[in-house]
XYZ file of C-alpha atoms in Angstrom:
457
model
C 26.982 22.370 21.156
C 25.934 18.990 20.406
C 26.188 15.871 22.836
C 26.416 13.873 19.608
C 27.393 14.250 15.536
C 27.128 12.457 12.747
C 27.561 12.872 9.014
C 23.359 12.179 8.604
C 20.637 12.418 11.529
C 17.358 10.166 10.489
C 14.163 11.233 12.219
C 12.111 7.789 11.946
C 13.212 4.049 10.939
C 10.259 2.976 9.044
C 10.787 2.015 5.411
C 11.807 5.654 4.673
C 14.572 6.184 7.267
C 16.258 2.518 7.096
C 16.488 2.620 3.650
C 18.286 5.923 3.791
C 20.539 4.745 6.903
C 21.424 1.875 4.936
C 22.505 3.338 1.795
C 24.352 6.420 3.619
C 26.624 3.946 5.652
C 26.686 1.975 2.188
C 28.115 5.595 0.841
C 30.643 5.860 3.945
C 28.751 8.215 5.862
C 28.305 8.156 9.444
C 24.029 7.673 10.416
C 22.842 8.513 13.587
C 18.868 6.626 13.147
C 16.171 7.747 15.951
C 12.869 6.031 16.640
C 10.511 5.745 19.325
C 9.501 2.488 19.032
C 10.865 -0.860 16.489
C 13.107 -0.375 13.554
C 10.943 -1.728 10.246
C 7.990 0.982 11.359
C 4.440 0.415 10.535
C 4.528 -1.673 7.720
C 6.600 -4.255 9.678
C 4.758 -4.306 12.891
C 1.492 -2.972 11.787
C 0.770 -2.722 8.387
C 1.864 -3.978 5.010
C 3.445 -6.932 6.578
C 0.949 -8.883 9.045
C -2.267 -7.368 7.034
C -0.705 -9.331 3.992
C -0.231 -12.625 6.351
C -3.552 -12.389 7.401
C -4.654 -12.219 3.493
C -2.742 -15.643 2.796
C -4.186 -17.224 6.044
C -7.891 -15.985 4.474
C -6.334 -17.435 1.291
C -5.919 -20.840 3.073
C -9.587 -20.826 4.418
C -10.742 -20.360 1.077
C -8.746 -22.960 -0.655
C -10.185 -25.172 2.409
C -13.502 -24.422 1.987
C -13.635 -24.784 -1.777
C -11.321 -27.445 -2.365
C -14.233 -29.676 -3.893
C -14.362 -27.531 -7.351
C -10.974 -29.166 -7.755
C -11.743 -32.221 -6.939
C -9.764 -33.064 -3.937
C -12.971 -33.178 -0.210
C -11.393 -30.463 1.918
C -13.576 -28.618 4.874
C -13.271 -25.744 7.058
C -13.229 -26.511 10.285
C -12.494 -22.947 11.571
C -10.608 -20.315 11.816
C -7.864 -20.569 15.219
C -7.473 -16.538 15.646
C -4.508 -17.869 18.206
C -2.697 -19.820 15.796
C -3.163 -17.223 12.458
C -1.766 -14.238 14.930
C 1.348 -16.907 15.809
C 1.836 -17.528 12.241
C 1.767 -13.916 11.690
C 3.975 -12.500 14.418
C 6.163 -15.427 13.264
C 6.969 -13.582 10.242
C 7.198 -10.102 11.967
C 9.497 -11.048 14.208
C 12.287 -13.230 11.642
C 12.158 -10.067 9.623
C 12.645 -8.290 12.814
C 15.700 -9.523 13.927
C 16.969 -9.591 10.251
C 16.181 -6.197 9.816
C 18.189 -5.461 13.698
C 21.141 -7.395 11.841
C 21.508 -5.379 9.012
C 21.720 -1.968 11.110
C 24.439 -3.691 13.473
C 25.949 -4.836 10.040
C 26.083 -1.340 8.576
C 27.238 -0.026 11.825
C 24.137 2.628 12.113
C 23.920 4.347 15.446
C 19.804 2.971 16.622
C 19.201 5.957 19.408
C 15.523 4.322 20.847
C 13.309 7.636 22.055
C 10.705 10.012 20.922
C 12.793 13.187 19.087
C 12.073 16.542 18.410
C 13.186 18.443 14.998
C 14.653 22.039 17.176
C 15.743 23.772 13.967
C 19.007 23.543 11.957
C 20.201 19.690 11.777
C 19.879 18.840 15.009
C 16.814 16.590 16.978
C 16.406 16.077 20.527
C 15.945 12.943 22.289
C 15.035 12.824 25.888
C 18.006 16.421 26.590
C 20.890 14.873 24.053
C 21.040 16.439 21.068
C 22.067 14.732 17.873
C 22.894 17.169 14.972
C 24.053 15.685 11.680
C 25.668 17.535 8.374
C 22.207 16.451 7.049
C 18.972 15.446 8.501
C 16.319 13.141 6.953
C 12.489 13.665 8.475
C 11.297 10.274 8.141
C 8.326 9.770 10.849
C 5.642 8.006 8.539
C 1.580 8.094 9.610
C -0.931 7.051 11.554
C -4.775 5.907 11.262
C -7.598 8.767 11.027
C -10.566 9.094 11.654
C -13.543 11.514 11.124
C -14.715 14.301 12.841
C -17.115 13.009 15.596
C -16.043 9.543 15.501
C -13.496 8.272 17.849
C -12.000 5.329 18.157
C -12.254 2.860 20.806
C -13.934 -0.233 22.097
C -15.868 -1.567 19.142
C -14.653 0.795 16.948
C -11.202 0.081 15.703
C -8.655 1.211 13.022
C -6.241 -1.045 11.284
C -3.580 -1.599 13.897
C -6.272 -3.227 16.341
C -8.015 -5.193 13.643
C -4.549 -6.965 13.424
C -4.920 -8.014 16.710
C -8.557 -9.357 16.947
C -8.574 -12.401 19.042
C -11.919 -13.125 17.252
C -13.471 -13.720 14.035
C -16.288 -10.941 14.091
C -19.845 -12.330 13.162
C -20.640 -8.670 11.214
C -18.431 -6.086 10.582
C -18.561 -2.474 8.921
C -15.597 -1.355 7.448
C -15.928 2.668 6.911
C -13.449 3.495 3.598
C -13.462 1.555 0.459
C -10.000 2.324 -0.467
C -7.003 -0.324 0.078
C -6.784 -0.780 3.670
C -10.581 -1.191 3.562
C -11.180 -4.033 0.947
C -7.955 -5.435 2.275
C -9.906 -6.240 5.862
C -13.171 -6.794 4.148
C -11.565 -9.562 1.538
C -10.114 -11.107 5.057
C -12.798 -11.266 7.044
C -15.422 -12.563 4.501
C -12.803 -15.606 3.847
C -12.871 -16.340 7.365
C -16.824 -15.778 7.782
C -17.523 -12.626 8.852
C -20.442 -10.927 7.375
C -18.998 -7.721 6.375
C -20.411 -4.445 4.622
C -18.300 -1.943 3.336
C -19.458 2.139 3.569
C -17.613 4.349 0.733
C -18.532 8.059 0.354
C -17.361 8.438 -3.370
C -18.984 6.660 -6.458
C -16.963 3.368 -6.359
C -14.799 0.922 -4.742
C -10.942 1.650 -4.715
C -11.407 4.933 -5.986
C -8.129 5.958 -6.830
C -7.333 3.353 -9.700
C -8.987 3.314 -12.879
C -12.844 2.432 -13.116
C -12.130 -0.907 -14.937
C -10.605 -1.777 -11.875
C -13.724 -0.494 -9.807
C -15.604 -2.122 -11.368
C -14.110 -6.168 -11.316
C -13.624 -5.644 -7.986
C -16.936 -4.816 -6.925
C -17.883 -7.704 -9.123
C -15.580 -9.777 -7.538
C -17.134 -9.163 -4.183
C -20.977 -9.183 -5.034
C -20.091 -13.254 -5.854
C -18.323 -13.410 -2.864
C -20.983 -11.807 -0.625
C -19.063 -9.049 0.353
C -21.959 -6.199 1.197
C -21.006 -2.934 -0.213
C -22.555 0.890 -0.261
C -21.092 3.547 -2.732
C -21.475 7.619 -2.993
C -22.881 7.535 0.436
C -21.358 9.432 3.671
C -21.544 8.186 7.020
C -23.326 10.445 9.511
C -23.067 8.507 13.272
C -21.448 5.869 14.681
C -22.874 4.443 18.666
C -21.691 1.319 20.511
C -22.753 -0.783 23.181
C -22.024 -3.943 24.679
C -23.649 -5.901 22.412
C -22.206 -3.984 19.084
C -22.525 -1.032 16.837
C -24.657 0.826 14.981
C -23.882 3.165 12.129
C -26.500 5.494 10.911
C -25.706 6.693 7.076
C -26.325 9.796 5.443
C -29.650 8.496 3.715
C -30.983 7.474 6.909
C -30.033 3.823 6.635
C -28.576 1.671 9.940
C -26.219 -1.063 9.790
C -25.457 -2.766 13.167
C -22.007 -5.147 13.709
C -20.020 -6.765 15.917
C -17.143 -3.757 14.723
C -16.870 -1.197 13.104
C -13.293 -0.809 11.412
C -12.102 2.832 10.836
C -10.260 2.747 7.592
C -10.588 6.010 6.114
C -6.920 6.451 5.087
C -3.842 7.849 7.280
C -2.004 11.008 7.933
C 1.087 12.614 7.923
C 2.680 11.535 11.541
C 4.293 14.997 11.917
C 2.423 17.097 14.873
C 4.502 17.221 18.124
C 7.840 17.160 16.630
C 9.087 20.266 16.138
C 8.370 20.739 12.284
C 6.332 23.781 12.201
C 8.336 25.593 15.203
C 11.490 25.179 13.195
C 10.063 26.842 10.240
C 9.632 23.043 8.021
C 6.949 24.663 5.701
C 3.711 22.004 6.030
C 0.564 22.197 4.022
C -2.336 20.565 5.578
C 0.007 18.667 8.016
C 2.579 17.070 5.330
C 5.787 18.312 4.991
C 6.623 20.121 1.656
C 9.696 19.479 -0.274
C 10.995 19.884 -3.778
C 11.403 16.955 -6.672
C 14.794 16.241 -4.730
C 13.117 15.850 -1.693
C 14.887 19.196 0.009
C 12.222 20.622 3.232
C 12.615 24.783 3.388
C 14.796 24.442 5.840
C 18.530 23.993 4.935
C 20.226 20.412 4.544
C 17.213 19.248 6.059
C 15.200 16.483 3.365
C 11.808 14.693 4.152
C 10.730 10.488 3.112
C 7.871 8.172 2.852
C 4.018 9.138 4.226
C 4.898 12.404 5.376
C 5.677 14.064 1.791
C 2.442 14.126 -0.390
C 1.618 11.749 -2.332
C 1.104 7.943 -2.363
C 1.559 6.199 1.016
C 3.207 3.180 -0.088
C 6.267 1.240 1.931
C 7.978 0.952 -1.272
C 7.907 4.470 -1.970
C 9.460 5.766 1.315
C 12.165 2.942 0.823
C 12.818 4.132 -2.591
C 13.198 8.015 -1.564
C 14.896 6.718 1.644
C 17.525 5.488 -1.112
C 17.069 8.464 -3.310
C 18.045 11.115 -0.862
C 21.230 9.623 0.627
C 22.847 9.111 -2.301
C 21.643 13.033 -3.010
C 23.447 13.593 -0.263
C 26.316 11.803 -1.267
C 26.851 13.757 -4.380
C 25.579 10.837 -6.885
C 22.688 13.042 -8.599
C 19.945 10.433 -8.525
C 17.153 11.044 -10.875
C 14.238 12.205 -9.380
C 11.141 9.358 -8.829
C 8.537 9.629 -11.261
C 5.421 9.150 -9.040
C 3.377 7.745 -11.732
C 6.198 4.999 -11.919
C 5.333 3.502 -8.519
C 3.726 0.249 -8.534
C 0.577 0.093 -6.593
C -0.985 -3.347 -5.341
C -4.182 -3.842 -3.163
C -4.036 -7.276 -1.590
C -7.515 -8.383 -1.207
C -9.193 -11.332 -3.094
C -9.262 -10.946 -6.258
C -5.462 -8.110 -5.887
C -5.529 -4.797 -7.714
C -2.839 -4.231 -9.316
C -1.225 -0.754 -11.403
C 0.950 1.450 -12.222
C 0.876 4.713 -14.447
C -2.119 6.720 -15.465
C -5.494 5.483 -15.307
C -7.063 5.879 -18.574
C -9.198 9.390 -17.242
C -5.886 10.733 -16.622
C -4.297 10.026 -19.566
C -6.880 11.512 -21.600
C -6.579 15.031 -19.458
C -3.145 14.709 -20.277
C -2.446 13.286 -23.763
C -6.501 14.412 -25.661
C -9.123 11.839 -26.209
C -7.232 10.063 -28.787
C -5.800 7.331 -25.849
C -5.741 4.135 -26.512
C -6.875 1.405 -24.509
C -7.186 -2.382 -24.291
C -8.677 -4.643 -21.962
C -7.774 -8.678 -22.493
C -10.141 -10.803 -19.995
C -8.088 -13.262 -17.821
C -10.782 -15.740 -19.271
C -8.349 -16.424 -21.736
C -5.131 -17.273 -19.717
C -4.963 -20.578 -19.023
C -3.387 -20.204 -15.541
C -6.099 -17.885 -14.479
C -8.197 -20.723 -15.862
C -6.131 -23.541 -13.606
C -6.535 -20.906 -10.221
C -10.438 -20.094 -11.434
C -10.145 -16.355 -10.793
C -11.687 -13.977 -13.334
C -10.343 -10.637 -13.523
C -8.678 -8.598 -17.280
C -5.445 -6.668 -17.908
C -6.259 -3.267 -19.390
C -3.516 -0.983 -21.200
C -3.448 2.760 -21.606
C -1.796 3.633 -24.111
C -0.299 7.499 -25.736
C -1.759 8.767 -28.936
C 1.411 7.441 -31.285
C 3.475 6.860 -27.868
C 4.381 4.317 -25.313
C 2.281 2.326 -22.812
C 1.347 4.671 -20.412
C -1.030 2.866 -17.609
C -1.388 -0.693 -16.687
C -4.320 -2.111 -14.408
C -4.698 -5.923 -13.129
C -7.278 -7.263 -11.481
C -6.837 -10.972 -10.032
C -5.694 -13.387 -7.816
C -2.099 -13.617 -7.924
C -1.572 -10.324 -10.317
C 0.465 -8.065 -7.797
C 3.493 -10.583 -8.811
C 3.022 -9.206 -12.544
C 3.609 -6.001 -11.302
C 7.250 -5.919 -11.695
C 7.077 -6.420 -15.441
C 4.085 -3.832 -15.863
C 6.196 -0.807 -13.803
C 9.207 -2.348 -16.340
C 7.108 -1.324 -19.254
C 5.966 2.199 -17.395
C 9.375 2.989 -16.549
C 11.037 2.304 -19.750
C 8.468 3.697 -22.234
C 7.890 0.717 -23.873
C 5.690 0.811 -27.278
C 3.531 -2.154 -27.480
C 5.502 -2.891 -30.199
C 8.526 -3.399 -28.092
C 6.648 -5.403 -25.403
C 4.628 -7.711 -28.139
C 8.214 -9.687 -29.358
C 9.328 -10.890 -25.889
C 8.274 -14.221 -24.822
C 6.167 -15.300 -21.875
C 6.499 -18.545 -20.156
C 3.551 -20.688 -21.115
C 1.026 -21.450 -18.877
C 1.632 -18.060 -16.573
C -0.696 -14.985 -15.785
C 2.350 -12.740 -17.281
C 1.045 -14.397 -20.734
C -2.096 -11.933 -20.303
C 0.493 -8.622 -20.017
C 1.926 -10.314 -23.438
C -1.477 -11.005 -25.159
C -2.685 -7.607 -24.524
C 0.500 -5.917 -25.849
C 0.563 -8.008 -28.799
C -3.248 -6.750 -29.594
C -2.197 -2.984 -28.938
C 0.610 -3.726 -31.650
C -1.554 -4.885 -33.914
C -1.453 -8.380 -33.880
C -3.827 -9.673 -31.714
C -4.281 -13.707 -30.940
C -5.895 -15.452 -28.091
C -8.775 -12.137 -28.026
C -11.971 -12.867 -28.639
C -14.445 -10.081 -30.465
């Protein structure tokens, strides 16, 4: 017998499990929510929030330090590593207490302790039990790292980069993928010399090679030192830094040496595999509705394969309570979630990149790049950067990739046009506010329709 019930039992309150205690007391259920440390999860404490506050205080420096080119005498004096952590545990902590709010507001039981899945719908937090009609597995990630390399001292992950109390005069970041350019864009605004180590062929490997390939442009003019399709073999620190020794024989030395080599599934120690949750390769394996092998018993956010986004584990957090509530969601097509890398210039997409559309749909895809060189807001905030379309033979639009500053706010439009299977021909009659970056999602439509204007060639 139980010491507690409740209509759903959340294992986690990260994106995933809030959203889904929210929207199951929305539905009349009663939610029983368990987490071992602060509601919101990584992304509020340690991720997607204060990495993006750091990226707007790197923003400012920039703007400081280049105000000239628009004609108003600006100078960096410095960077105040005090005064950009206030600013950014400012933030954490409003959202914090809003976030706090809302669970008091939908009357969610907040049960603060470590918990253990023991089989069936119940979890175990510190001898009470908690068993729910339904449980959601919701316990997110955590940094890795590589075989031989541990972390400590000089050589950090993600969550201790966010608390640097100084601005490192060289750094190595090992992992070219979001997290790493993210830190690397940061760092070089604020003066670090940084070098970035990637074992595959490119930058931001997962999105399409257009992409790749402005960003890596993007960072050769801003100095950002980067090595491709090479592995890292050794990692020793002293004192006085770090040395990393590369598969080719090369040695960098830095001040740090940031880990950022992506994250796993957060789901050793509790319980999973002893209560018969099937796992492959440490994530927990569930059907399109989200249902684990075990009975009544679902799984959200960075623990279920796939992309490890916030917005993701939010969405499925929504998804599955209204599952259980008997609404009959439609499943979320993965393809259809936006994706946005924060770093200077942002990478921005959603859909298929144009190699997968052409396993998919033959080698008669279309595709369309317009250059940003022709938007006159782009113009006004000097970045450089191109919209590229992939488009189905005869069919709708079925990838979109930005690169520049500022893009990741067009992305709401772009995973509109995903989403909805919108033709270019649909997309090219709707009108754009004039001067605004969304004009260059418009442009480029208009050209895949047929009709193209401000395109050059």
């Amino acid at each position: 017998m139980s010491d507690a019930e409740a209509d759903l039992v959340i294992l986690g309150g990260g994106s995933g499990g809030y959203a889904a205690a929210f929207r199951a007391a929305e539905l009349g259920m009663s939610v029983t929510l368990i987490e071992k440390d602060k509601l919101g999860g990584t992304c509020l404490h340690r991720g997607c929030i204060p990495t993006k506050a750091l990226l707007h205080a790197a923003e400012v420096a920039d703007s400081a330090r280049e105000g000239e080119q628009f004609g108003v005498k600006t100078t960096l004096e410095g960077v105040d590593m005090a005064g950009v952590h206030k600013y950014k545990d400012g933030i954490v902590t409003r959202l914090y207490k809003g976030l706090q709010g809302l669970a008091k507001a939908h009357k969610v039981t907040f049960v603060e302790g470590s918990g253990t899945y023991v089989g069936g719908t119940t979890v175990e937090v510190d001898g009470t039990r908690y068993t729910g009609k339904n449980i959601i597995l919701a316990t997110g990630s955590y940094s890795k790292t590589l075989p031989g390399l541990e972390l400590g001292g000089r050589i950090i992950a993600s969550e201790e980069a966010l608390q640097l109390d100084y601005v490192p005069k060289k750094a190595i970041v090992l992992g070219g993928g979001v997290i790493g350019v993210e830190f690397a864009s940061v760092w070089a605004s604020f003066g670090t010399d940084v070098t970035i180590v990637e074992a595959l062929p490119r930058l931001v490997p997962n999105e399409d090679e257009f992409a790749s390939k402005q960003l890596e442009r993007a960072f050769r003019r801003r100095k950002i030192g980067y090595k491709t399709g090479v592995k890292f073999t050794e990692a020793k620190q002293d004192d006085s830094g770090v040395t990393v020794t590369l598969e080719s024989g090369e040695t960098l030395e830095a001040d740090v040496l940031l880990v950022a080599v992506g994250r796993g599934p957060n789901t050793a120690g509790h319980g999973y595999e002893e209560a018969g949750v099937q796992l492959d390769r440490g994530f927990v394996v569930t059907d399109e509705r989200l249902r684990t092998s075990n009975p009544n018993v679902y799984a959200v956010g960075d623990i279920v394969p796939g992309l490890q986004l916030a917005h993701r584990g939010f969405q499925q957090g929504v998804f599955v309570a209204e599952e259980i509530a008997g609404l009959n969601p439609s499943p979320i097509d993965e393809d259809g979630i936006p994706r946005v890398t924060y770093s200077h210039p942002e990478v921005a997409s959603v859909g298929l990149t144009e190699a997968a559309a052409k396993e998919q749909y033959g080698a008669e895809v279309e595709a369309f790049t317009y250059d940003l060189g022709g938007n006159g807001k782009s113009q006004i905030l000097k970045t450089s950067g191109a919209v590229k379309l992939v488009k189905a033979p005869d069919g709708p639009v079925v990838g979109l990739h930005l690169v520049g500053d500022r893009v990741g706010e067009l992305i709401g439009e772009a995973q509109l046009i995903y989403n909805w299977e919108a033709f270019p021909e649909d997309v090219a009659p709707l009108i754009h506010a004039h001067p605004t970056q969304s004009e260059a999602l418009g442009e480029a439509h208009l050209a895949l329709a047929g009709k193209p204007l401000h395109v050059h060639g």
